[in-house]
Amino acid sequence: LNEGDLIVHHEHGIGKYIGLKNIPLYLNIHECVEIEYYNKDKLFIPVENLDLISRYGDKDNPVSLDKLGSSNWQLRKSVIKDKIKIIAHDLIQIAAERALKKGRIMVPDFDLYENFSSKFEYAETSDQIKAINDVEDDLSSGKPMDRLICGDVGFGKTEISMRAAFIAAMNDYQVIFLCPTTLLANQHYKSFISRFENFNINIKKITRFESRSEKTSIYENIENNSIKIIIGTHALFNHSINFNNLGLLIVDEEQSFGVEQKEKLKKIKSDIHVLTLTATPIPRTLQSSLLGIRDLSIIKTPPIDRLPIKTFLTIFNKTTIRNAILNEIERGGQVFYVSPKIKDLNRIKEKLSKILPKVSCEIVHGRLSGEQLNDIYSSFFENKIKILISTSIIESGLDVSNANTIIIEKPNYFGLSQIYQLRGRVGRSDVQSYAYLVLSDNQILSTEANKRLNVIANLDTLGGGFSLASHDMNIRGTGNLIGSEQSGHVREVGIELYQKLVKDAINETKSQSSVSNDWSPQINIGFSVYIPKEYIPDLQMRLNIYRRISFINSVSKIKEILLELKDRFGNVPEELINLTKLIEIKNLCRISNINKVDMGSKGFTISFRNNRFNNIQKLLNLVSKNSNLLKIRPDNKLLYLKKWTNIDDKINDIIKFLTILSKMQNEKKISNNHQD
């Protein structure tokens, strides 16, 4: 989180992060986050309440700051929550209906399947093995599978889909493999033909490039069950295909399809096995909520011997470009050269021909005919062409293990996820690969564009797509993965809060009770709360520790983080220990529906949120038995009367009393549940 970043307070809306600030309160220091709102109004949020703040996620598009005290934010959030609840209800209903249906039982022939699996030319990673086992179990369970395989670019999702397709075909079922682009369909078709060689399984493809007579023949062979696996784009939907025995649908990057295609997908999906592949990261906060709605297999382990892509952000220089290309070609490799605009491709080709006259290069883009594209791709696959100059048409589907250098011109014209996908065209073997993000020498970037490009340039770990999601909301979001069109919702409330609302809506629908914690009690005790700069000098580190502590919801987790802090930074200072005590009090207040705790010289007062305490009779009995200690005031506040000689005794008494109240509250909930 950097100064000027847009953030969202769950109660007050979109503001601008200014920084951390020490606020003096009754001779003590309390560190707060300073947020600027509309008309330069300021809000100071105590660090224990950082769980109510989330990143907005996008600074490039103009966003209006909310006005403090206005009802506009709460209205917007309420509308989004209602829409998300409908989505969550539909998801759970669909999942429940699928659970009641009988699925086609597909059990592999052991010897044949072992033979097929042994032909995989790489060693499976542990995550791959688990995902394969998950899919095998699903197919043989007798229930319709709905599994999402989530893994970074080049982490082996296709092999999992091939094994599922093989099992289905061996059980005499037909398989659809649906791709968002023609290029990806062609790539998968070639991979399947190669992988299924010698197994006597008829595989065909349908894209916009097949002739009418070819398509007619394919449709007939699908109907008579002689074609077992059909790979294609949404062109598959352009004809009413009568499958003889459809059993499995594999969808690659479902969120890339349009609304119309998704509606057609729903009709196909109803009672067959469905396997979806995606490189879209799923936040950990959503993974647990999706359990029981959609089965997840996550592949985080990179293939053995895979090396991270070395990425450079640089100004265009003939010598740099020439050396980058020659270094690749001299080791027997090939090069991608990408530009965002078709009109620039011929200029690039002329430029490269001058500095590298003996190196063969060709141009590809979406306006070429299918025959032209196939000819050029085939020549590139066969290493007859050394440099492929293209638009972003290659961003998904082109898998050439011999191409290990990519040059991307004007990278600021691409979205962050596009650059990541483009960069993923290289580095698909055990050879060191390189990516050059090339700016023109007179190009002026906005601060935000420069920051984004540096994020991708510095992303040098395998599996980086999963961490990329936390850097930028333009990485493909999570909403589409669970069936919603999310972009408008995200713009209203920000990416992190959107994800939280989705999670809350699913959990509420599952449990049929509210799980929202979009409020925080106000606790005024009278001790200093902050992390001394001398203890943790780095501002971002302090902010990260504050944020982690604010989300703690159990005493055991408090003990864990105190041990970690002592191990990393030394003995924990009193002011930081005070913060952890404050978090324990805050959690007890939330359980007991306490809105405010106010410490005075003669005791403390407790205010209940909306003047509600579920187990009111038991509370009244407690007050009656301890009339010298407890009073209920006319304004419904609970008064605890006592003087303390030291702060530790005061805190311990507060925690003990709030624990009693929280147990009362839970007793009432349990009682109500038994009555239901």
XYZ file of C-alpha atoms in Angstrom:
676
model
C 0.000 0.000 0.000
C 1.509 3.304 -1.106
C 0.620 6.924 -0.433
C -2.137 8.021 -2.832
C -3.520 4.499 -3.379
C -7.293 4.186 -3.425
C -8.674 2.181 -0.516
C -12.158 1.248 0.642
C -13.450 1.550 4.186
C -16.344 -0.890 4.514
C -18.485 1.681 6.350
C -17.409 4.949 4.707
C -16.502 4.027 1.115
C -13.716 4.904 -1.303
C -10.950 7.190 -0.070
C -7.267 7.901 -0.629
C -4.580 6.409 1.616
C -2.392 9.193 3.064
C -0.262 7.240 5.534
C 0.141 6.211 9.169
C -0.173 8.892 11.824
C 0.319 8.889 15.611
C -2.678 10.488 17.334
C -2.305 11.633 20.994
C -5.212 10.420 23.165
C -5.329 11.135 26.902
C -1.532 11.271 27.303
C -1.181 8.077 25.202
C -0.285 7.480 21.560
C -2.588 5.570 19.205
C -1.407 4.936 15.633
C -4.051 5.405 12.942
C -4.399 5.158 9.171
C -5.164 8.546 7.615
C -7.700 8.467 4.754
C -8.699 11.434 2.603
C -12.287 11.644 1.325
C -14.245 14.039 -0.893
C -13.579 17.737 -0.272
C -10.261 16.881 1.513
C -12.137 15.543 4.562
C -9.964 13.273 6.717
C -10.758 10.060 8.571
C -8.377 8.418 11.070
C -8.852 4.667 11.482
C -7.237 2.993 14.542
C -4.791 0.285 13.454
C -6.788 -2.443 15.223
C -9.574 -1.804 12.690
C -7.511 -2.304 9.535
C -9.671 -5.361 8.775
C -12.335 -2.838 7.686
C -10.028 -1.406 5.011
C -9.353 -3.040 1.642
C -7.612 -2.090 -1.566
C -9.752 -0.556 -4.288
C -7.429 -1.985 -6.920
C -7.405 0.440 -9.873
C -6.013 3.964 -10.078
C -5.919 4.403 -13.864
C -9.672 4.824 -14.324
C -11.205 7.965 -12.795
C -12.961 7.209 -9.503
C -14.812 9.689 -7.321
C -13.956 9.728 -3.631
C -16.932 9.198 -1.346
C -18.258 11.944 0.875
C -18.072 11.305 4.616
C -21.537 11.208 6.153
C -23.275 10.641 2.807
C -25.645 7.687 2.356
C -24.466 7.142 -1.225
C -21.804 4.563 -0.303
C -24.102 2.429 1.858
C -26.745 2.517 -0.896
C -24.259 1.389 -3.560
C -22.912 -1.370 -1.352
C -26.418 -2.554 -0.475
C -27.390 -2.831 -4.163
C -24.217 -4.842 -4.949
C -24.797 -7.122 -1.926
C -28.347 -7.878 -3.062
C -27.134 -8.786 -6.563
C -24.360 -10.990 -5.179
C -26.845 -12.776 -2.875
C -28.928 -13.742 -5.911
C -25.792 -15.103 -7.600
C -24.828 -17.065 -4.456
C -28.332 -18.514 -4.125
C -28.328 -19.635 -7.771
C -24.870 -21.198 -7.398
C -25.856 -23.218 -4.357
C -29.130 -24.290 -5.957
C -27.293 -25.496 -9.086
C -24.772 -27.362 -6.893
C -27.609 -28.991 -4.914
C -29.396 -30.058 -8.096
C -26.185 -31.562 -9.508
C -25.603 -33.462 -6.261
C -28.989 -35.197 -6.673
C -28.324 -36.260 -10.258
C -26.676 -39.517 -11.237
C -23.436 -39.107 -13.133
C -21.943 -41.364 -15.759
C -19.526 -43.758 -14.064
C -16.195 -43.784 -15.877
C -13.566 -46.217 -14.640
C -10.297 -46.558 -16.578
C -9.008 -49.861 -17.913
C -5.958 -50.217 -15.663
C -3.440 -51.487 -18.236
C -4.515 -49.122 -21.015
C -4.599 -46.126 -18.663
C -1.185 -46.957 -17.186
C 0.184 -47.217 -20.731
C -1.316 -43.836 -21.668
C -0.092 -42.136 -18.468
C 3.441 -43.503 -18.928
C 3.676 -41.710 -22.290
C 3.665 -38.306 -20.500
C 7.161 -37.009 -21.217
C 7.579 -35.046 -17.971
C 7.621 -36.038 -14.315
C 4.307 -35.126 -12.697
C 4.465 -32.598 -9.874
C 2.826 -33.400 -6.535
C -0.001 -30.935 -7.276
C -0.563 -32.505 -10.694
C -0.780 -35.984 -9.185
C -3.331 -34.796 -6.626
C -5.422 -33.068 -9.334
C -5.317 -36.211 -11.523
C -6.444 -38.334 -8.546
C -9.250 -35.839 -7.838
C -10.504 -36.090 -11.432
C -10.281 -39.915 -11.463
C -12.316 -40.051 -8.227
C -14.914 -37.633 -9.635
C -15.391 -39.596 -12.853
C -15.933 -42.875 -10.988
C -18.113 -41.434 -8.192
C -21.508 -41.729 -9.891
C -22.102 -37.959 -9.417
C -21.665 -35.336 -12.169
C -18.215 -33.753 -11.820
C -17.872 -29.961 -11.692
C -14.173 -29.419 -11.030
C -12.038 -26.334 -11.567
C -8.330 -26.902 -12.226
C -6.511 -23.701 -11.372
C -2.822 -23.355 -12.198
C -0.338 -20.907 -13.650
C 0.661 -20.756 -17.318
C 2.560 -23.913 -18.334
C 1.985 -25.810 -15.074
C 0.445 -28.906 -16.690
C -3.333 -28.388 -16.700
C -3.654 -29.780 -20.252
C -2.202 -33.171 -19.244
C -4.895 -33.506 -16.559
C -7.590 -32.787 -19.151
C -6.049 -35.353 -21.526
C -6.228 -38.086 -18.902
C -9.869 -37.228 -18.179
C -10.631 -37.307 -21.917
C -8.841 -40.655 -22.274
C -10.880 -42.229 -19.456
C -14.132 -40.920 -20.997
C -13.246 -42.159 -24.492
C -12.197 -45.582 -23.187
C -15.646 -45.837 -21.557
C -17.246 -45.111 -24.974
C -18.259 -41.558 -24.043
C -17.732 -38.475 -26.207
C -15.754 -35.425 -25.082
C -16.018 -31.729 -25.967
C -12.874 -29.628 -25.429
C -13.943 -25.990 -25.712
C -11.384 -23.201 -26.298
C -11.813 -19.400 -26.423
C -9.628 -18.875 -29.523
C -8.912 -20.632 -32.824
C -5.200 -20.548 -32.092
C -5.693 -22.311 -28.763
C -8.004 -24.871 -30.380
C -5.376 -25.617 -33.038
C -2.672 -25.946 -30.401
C -4.743 -28.314 -28.262
C -5.720 -30.348 -31.343
C -2.057 -30.883 -32.287
C -1.187 -31.761 -28.687
C -4.060 -34.267 -28.441
C -3.230 -35.897 -31.802
C 0.389 -36.343 -30.689
C -0.472 -37.516 -27.158
C -3.195 -39.987 -28.263
C -1.125 -41.528 -31.040
C -1.425 -45.353 -31.159
C -4.547 -45.397 -28.964
C -7.144 -45.577 -31.774
C -9.246 -42.637 -30.550
C -10.773 -40.444 -33.271
C -10.106 -36.739 -32.546
C -11.334 -33.831 -34.695
C -11.554 -30.037 -34.391
C -14.038 -27.381 -35.437
C -13.097 -23.712 -35.762
C -14.055 -20.979 -38.237
C -11.341 -22.246 -40.609
C -12.778 -25.689 -41.424
C -14.677 -25.856 -44.722
C -18.430 -26.469 -44.864
C -17.935 -29.984 -46.244
C -15.387 -30.793 -43.496
C -17.813 -29.611 -40.821
C -20.714 -31.589 -42.325
C -18.605 -34.750 -42.239
C -17.547 -34.063 -38.622
C -21.177 -33.501 -37.519
C -22.214 -36.827 -39.071
C -19.369 -38.689 -37.386
C -20.222 -37.112 -34.034
C -23.805 -38.330 -34.405
C -22.744 -41.905 -35.201
C -20.222 -41.905 -32.298
C -17.141 -42.512 -34.458
C -15.614 -39.222 -33.194
C -14.777 -39.493 -29.498
C -13.067 -36.133 -28.833
C -14.077 -32.895 -30.547
C -11.915 -29.814 -29.942
C -13.161 -26.397 -30.988
C -14.116 -22.807 -30.344
C -17.645 -21.413 -29.940
C -18.030 -22.329 -33.648
C -19.181 -25.648 -32.144
C -22.373 -23.837 -31.118
C -23.113 -22.574 -34.622
C -24.724 -25.879 -35.562
C -27.124 -28.069 -33.666
C -24.863 -31.068 -33.005
C -26.527 -34.288 -31.902
C -24.028 -36.105 -29.727
C -24.443 -39.840 -29.600
C -23.076 -40.308 -26.066
C -21.662 -37.084 -24.617
C -20.081 -37.636 -21.211
C -17.446 -34.955 -20.567
C -17.093 -31.240 -21.249
C -13.667 -29.631 -20.818
C -13.633 -25.821 -20.869
C -10.397 -23.839 -21.152
C -10.606 -20.330 -19.621
C -14.408 -20.122 -19.312
C -14.287 -16.420 -18.401
C -13.009 -15.639 -21.925
C -16.368 -16.616 -23.444
C -19.195 -14.158 -24.038
C -22.577 -14.171 -22.290
C -24.322 -15.916 -25.195
C -21.755 -18.726 -25.303
C -22.016 -19.168 -21.537
C -25.788 -19.581 -21.773
C -25.303 -22.333 -24.369
C -22.689 -23.903 -22.111
C -25.205 -24.067 -19.252
C -27.553 -26.176 -21.379
C -24.780 -28.633 -22.264
C -23.485 -28.829 -18.674
C -26.636 -29.908 -16.851
C -25.965 -33.613 -16.262
C -22.517 -34.449 -17.703
C -19.062 -34.276 -16.182
C -17.503 -30.804 -16.430
C -13.815 -29.977 -16.076
C -12.762 -26.317 -16.279
C -9.155 -25.161 -16.713
C -8.011 -21.695 -15.743
C -4.843 -19.715 -15.108
C -6.931 -17.157 -13.221
C -5.823 -16.895 -9.594
C -8.484 -17.609 -6.973
C -7.940 -15.688 -3.723
C -7.452 -17.928 -0.701
C -10.362 -16.153 0.987
C -12.725 -17.504 -1.683
C -11.352 -21.030 -1.940
C -12.968 -22.269 1.277
C -16.302 -20.642 0.408
C -16.411 -22.402 -2.956
C -16.161 -25.792 -1.258
C -19.380 -27.675 -1.862
C -20.266 -25.411 -4.791
C -17.405 -26.113 -7.116
C -14.578 -28.567 -6.508
C -11.129 -26.991 -6.746
C -7.759 -28.472 -7.619
C -4.969 -25.914 -7.389
C -1.591 -26.485 -9.046
C 1.046 -24.304 -7.391
C 4.109 -26.503 -7.930
C 6.145 -25.601 -11.051
C 7.328 -28.371 -13.385
C 10.687 -29.879 -12.445
C 13.690 -28.031 -13.984
C 11.478 -25.089 -15.058
C 13.330 -21.765 -14.752
C 11.753 -18.354 -14.034
C 11.573 -15.974 -17.012
C 14.133 -13.168 -16.779
C 12.254 -9.968 -17.593
C 13.678 -6.571 -18.536
C 11.942 -3.203 -18.827
C 13.994 -1.155 -21.292
C 14.025 1.742 -23.769
C 14.222 0.713 -27.449
C 17.821 0.355 -28.549
C 18.916 -1.328 -31.795
C 21.926 -2.946 -30.153
C 19.884 -4.366 -27.262
C 17.228 -5.788 -29.601
C 19.792 -7.175 -32.049
C 21.799 -8.852 -29.271
C 18.673 -10.302 -27.629
C 17.551 -11.879 -30.908
C 21.011 -13.115 -31.949
C 21.663 -14.670 -28.517
C 18.454 -16.676 -28.890
C 19.036 -17.715 -32.493
C 22.685 -18.669 -31.896
C 21.580 -21.212 -29.268
C 19.132 -22.667 -31.813
C 16.033 -20.891 -30.515
C 13.294 -18.640 -31.902
C 11.813 -15.269 -30.991
C 8.352 -13.709 -30.590
C 8.138 -9.970 -31.354
C 4.798 -8.507 -30.242
C 3.224 -5.111 -30.872
C -0.307 -3.966 -29.952
C -1.250 -2.545 -33.376
C -1.445 -4.280 -36.767
C -0.301 -1.107 -38.569
C 3.080 -1.276 -36.771
C 3.938 -4.848 -37.769
C 5.327 -4.057 -41.258
C 7.445 -1.250 -39.781
C 8.891 -3.711 -37.261
C 9.622 -6.236 -39.994
C 11.471 -3.607 -42.064
C 13.426 -2.507 -38.984
C 14.439 -6.075 -38.130
C 15.383 -6.817 -41.756
C 17.856 -3.922 -41.649
C 19.572 -4.886 -38.385
C 19.288 -8.678 -38.973
C 19.174 -9.145 -42.771
C 19.866 -12.897 -42.697
C 17.199 -13.778 -40.111
C 13.819 -15.005 -41.402
C 10.715 -13.360 -39.966
C 6.976 -13.367 -40.702
C 3.910 -11.435 -39.570
C 0.680 -12.840 -38.043
C -2.511 -11.072 -36.956
C -6.239 -11.709 -36.795
C -7.040 -10.344 -40.270
C -5.126 -13.090 -42.063
C -7.060 -16.006 -43.538
C -7.062 -19.363 -41.816
C -4.871 -20.829 -44.546
C -2.305 -18.024 -44.210
C -2.211 -18.353 -40.400
C -1.810 -22.124 -40.543
C 1.019 -21.877 -43.080
C 2.953 -19.334 -41.002
C 2.352 -21.171 -37.698
C 3.442 -24.451 -39.260
C 6.638 -22.840 -40.543
C 7.323 -21.399 -37.092
C 6.671 -24.753 -35.389
C 9.092 -26.388 -37.847
C 11.756 -23.750 -37.072
C 11.736 -22.453 -40.670
C 10.891 -18.980 -39.335
C 13.149 -17.513 -36.636
C 11.111 -14.449 -35.618
C 7.310 -14.347 -35.413
C 6.068 -10.739 -35.463
C 2.519 -10.539 -34.149
C -0.215 -8.758 -32.282
C -1.572 -10.204 -29.021
C -3.191 -12.991 -31.097
C -0.508 -15.299 -29.688
C -1.292 -14.560 -26.029
C -2.974 -17.922 -25.487
C -2.478 -21.175 -27.283
C 0.884 -20.904 -28.995
C 3.161 -23.423 -27.324
C 6.584 -23.542 -28.986
C 9.158 -24.913 -26.563
C 11.978 -23.783 -28.878
C 10.948 -20.108 -28.633
C 12.501 -18.689 -25.470
C 12.797 -14.958 -26.071
C 9.870 -12.555 -26.409
C 10.068 -8.825 -27.147
C 6.945 -6.801 -26.349
C 6.792 -3.286 -27.839
C 4.629 -0.592 -26.213
C 3.742 -2.859 -23.278
C 1.752 -0.060 -21.634
C -0.926 -0.606 -24.324
C -1.612 -4.066 -22.894
C -3.368 -4.959 -19.674
C -1.251 -6.488 -16.938
C -2.830 -9.919 -17.413
C -2.213 -9.709 -21.183
C 1.495 -9.031 -20.663
C 1.628 -11.918 -18.223
C -0.034 -14.240 -20.746
C 2.218 -13.023 -23.563
C 5.290 -13.516 -21.429
C 4.036 -17.038 -20.744
C 4.603 -17.960 -24.410
C 8.263 -18.486 -23.493
C 9.838 -20.405 -20.632
C 7.975 -23.642 -21.351
C 11.044 -25.896 -21.170
C 14.202 -26.237 -19.062
C 15.965 -23.524 -21.131
C 16.486 -20.057 -19.596
C 13.990 -17.683 -21.230
C 13.917 -13.900 -21.592
C 11.226 -11.234 -21.941
C 11.934 -7.640 -22.986
C 9.294 -4.963 -22.349
C 10.388 -2.260 -24.785
C 9.358 1.385 -24.556
C 10.088 3.993 -27.243
C 12.706 6.566 -26.231
C 10.227 9.468 -26.222
C 7.469 7.597 -24.400
C 6.147 9.199 -21.212
C 4.430 6.842 -18.795
C 2.022 7.705 -16.013
C 3.217 6.810 -12.518
C 0.656 4.033 -12.356
C 1.594 2.553 -15.780
C 5.258 2.594 -14.771
C 4.400 0.860 -11.494
C 2.448 -1.864 -13.305
C 5.218 -2.588 -15.765
C 7.717 -2.788 -12.920
C 5.437 -5.290 -11.150
C 5.623 -7.673 -14.113
C 9.334 -6.998 -14.689
C 10.091 -7.905 -11.077
C 7.833 -10.956 -11.030
C 10.626 -13.498 -11.311
C 9.183 -16.446 -9.397
C 7.446 -19.447 -10.926
C 3.727 -19.409 -10.277
C 3.784 -15.626 -10.179
C 0.312 -15.348 -11.692
C -1.108 -16.137 -8.268
C 0.724 -13.268 -6.601
C 0.024 -10.975 -9.546
C -3.663 -10.878 -8.634
C -2.918 -8.962 -5.457
C -1.051 -6.286 -7.418
C -3.756 -5.290 -9.864
C -7.493 -5.670 -10.413
C -7.006 -5.932 -14.169
C -5.811 -9.494 -13.742
C -8.881 -11.529 -14.684
C -11.167 -11.450 -11.677
C -12.868 -14.147 -9.620
C -16.475 -13.235 -10.299
C -16.679 -14.882 -13.698
C -15.330 -18.119 -12.268
C -18.411 -18.390 -10.095
C -20.843 -17.317 -12.779
C -21.259 -13.556 -12.408
C -20.404 -10.661 -14.672
C -18.310 -8.818 -12.142
C -16.618 -5.790 -13.689
C -19.346 -3.244 -12.868
C -19.620 -4.533 -9.305
C -15.860 -4.298 -8.830
C -15.814 -0.687 -10.011
C -18.435 0.192 -7.403
C -16.778 -1.338 -4.328
C -13.208 -2.375 -5.279
C -11.766 -5.813 -5.914
C -10.992 -6.892 -2.326
C -14.340 -5.874 -0.867
C -16.107 -7.462 -3.863
C -14.382 -10.758 -3.084
C -15.352 -10.449 0.584
C -18.988 -9.781 -0.327
C -19.024 -12.859 -2.564
C -17.522 -14.966 0.222
C -20.011 -13.626 2.810
C -22.976 -14.135 0.468
C -22.050 -17.772 -0.231
C -21.455 -18.532 3.465
C -24.701 -16.790 4.479
C -26.687 -18.713 1.879
C -25.130 -21.988 3.024
C -25.823 -21.348 6.735
C -28.989 -19.243 6.211
C -27.700 -16.710 8.727
C -25.725 -13.490 8.550
C -21.944 -13.768 8.799
C -21.067 -10.140 8.080
C -18.468 -8.357 10.205
C -18.634 -5.024 8.391
C -18.490 -3.104 11.648
C -15.991 -2.697 14.425
C -16.482 -1.758 18.083
C -15.027 1.466 19.423
C -12.757 0.687 22.373
C -11.411 3.522 24.524
C -9.236 2.035 27.268
C -6.395 4.498 27.719
C -3.074 2.933 26.764
C -0.659 3.485 23.914
C -1.153 1.356 20.792
C 1.478 1.391 18.065
C 4.561 -0.347 16.686
C 7.638 1.739 17.568
C 9.717 2.697 14.507
C 12.795 1.536 16.393
C 11.273 -1.975 16.605
C 10.227 -2.269 12.924
C 11.775 0.615 10.935
C 10.234 -0.322 7.543
C 6.850 1.392 7.014
C 5.412 -1.274 4.683
C 6.423 -4.009 7.115
C 4.697 -2.195 9.988
C 1.576 -1.771 7.883
C 1.628 -5.451 6.970
C 1.957 -6.480 10.636
C -0.896 -4.144 11.606
C -3.096 -5.655 8.891
C -2.300 -9.233 9.905
C -3.023 -8.519 13.565
C -6.325 -6.763 12.748
C -7.630 -9.977 11.129
C -6.767 -12.249 14.081
C -9.877 -13.890 15.557
C -8.580 -16.215 18.277
C -6.333 -16.123 21.355
C -4.167 -18.927 19.930
C -3.434 -16.845 16.819
C -2.466 -13.892 19.042
C 0.043 -16.101 20.864
C 1.414 -17.352 17.523
C 2.044 -13.872 16.134
C 3.662 -12.683 19.383
C 6.083 -15.639 19.182
C 6.779 -14.863 15.527
C 7.436 -11.168 16.268
C 9.818 -12.035 19.091
C 11.656 -14.467 16.832
C 11.954 -11.967 13.938
C 12.458 -8.628 15.705
C 13.297 -9.303 19.361
C 11.337 -8.727 22.570
C 7.881 -7.332 21.784
C 7.396 -3.764 23.091
C 4.546 -2.961 25.472
C 2.721 -0.778 22.910
C 2.504 -3.705 20.470
C 1.399 -6.139 23.192
C -1.344 -3.595 23.985
C -2.513 -3.868 20.378
C -2.904 -7.648 20.644
C -4.886 -7.223 23.875
C -7.089 -4.695 22.110
C -7.718 -7.243 19.324
C -8.776 -9.851 21.910
C -11.205 -7.336 23.429
C -12.491 -6.371 19.974
C -13.236 -10.001 19.087
C -15.142 -10.555 22.333
C -17.124 -7.354 21.687
C -18.131 -8.547 18.235
C -19.371 -11.886 19.606
C -21.417 -10.045 22.276
C -22.751 -7.378 19.864
C -20.974 -4.642 21.820
C -20.590 -1.430 19.891
C -18.492 0.566 22.367
C -16.368 0.135 25.479
C -15.536 3.373 27.334
C -13.033 3.337 30.180
C -13.360 5.960 32.949
C -11.770 6.620 36.338
C -14.457 4.615 38.172
C -14.941 1.721 35.760
C -16.166 1.271 32.193
C -19.413 1.472 30.237
C -20.609 -0.920 27.531
C -22.966 0.074 24.696
C -24.715 -2.693 22.759
C -25.103 -2.401 18.994
C -28.687 -1.329 18.223
C -29.328 -1.804 21.975
C -29.524 -5.564 21.421
C -28.191 -8.434 23.525
C -29.641 -11.817 22.643
C -29.602 -13.393 26.105
C -31.145 -10.423 27.907
C -32.744 -12.415 30.756
C -29.453 -13.976 31.755
C -27.783 -10.545 31.602
C -30.446 -9.082 33.909
C -29.889 -11.961 36.348
C -26.143 -11.308 36.287
C -26.682 -7.592 37.035
C -29.115 -8.426 39.846
C -26.645 -10.831 41.514
C -23.780 -8.297 41.226
C -25.614 -5.031 41.975
C -22.569 -3.554 43.718
C -20.501 -4.072 40.524
C -22.977 -3.831 37.624
C -25.677 -1.294 36.750
C -27.931 -0.755 33.724
C -28.341 2.948 33.004
C -31.557 4.527 31.663
C -29.897 4.845 28.249
C -29.445 0.995 28.210
C -25.684 1.182 28.707
C -24.134 -1.379 31.024
C -21.933 0.090 33.745
C -19.089 -1.873 35.380
C -18.010 -0.090 38.581
C -14.455 -0.600 39.825
C -11.182 1.285 40.378
C -7.885 -0.299 39.357
C -4.395 0.446 40.548
C -2.680 -0.774 37.386
C -3.478 -1.216 33.700
C -2.865 -4.982 33.581
C -5.523 -5.715 36.208
C -7.921 -3.414 34.344
C -7.397 -5.255 31.026
C -7.681 -8.684 32.631
C -10.999 -7.751 34.288
C -12.386 -6.367 31.015
C -11.435 -9.549 29.144
C -12.905 -11.793 31.887
C -16.221 -9.890 31.919
C -16.503 -9.770 28.100
C -15.793 -13.512 28.005
C -18.776 -14.080 30.327
C -21.002 -11.971 28.049
C -19.793 -13.752 24.911
C -20.588 -17.154 26.450
C -24.104 -15.907 27.283
C -24.536 -14.771 23.688
C -23.371 -18.131 22.329
C -25.632 -20.045 24.746
C -28.622 -18.193 23.342
C -27.560 -18.943 19.727
C -27.177 -22.660 20.528
C -30.576 -22.657 22.250
C -32.209 -20.993 19.226
C -30.586 -23.472 16.854
C -31.941 -26.431 18.884
C -35.431 -24.905 18.738
C -35.139 -24.548 14.942
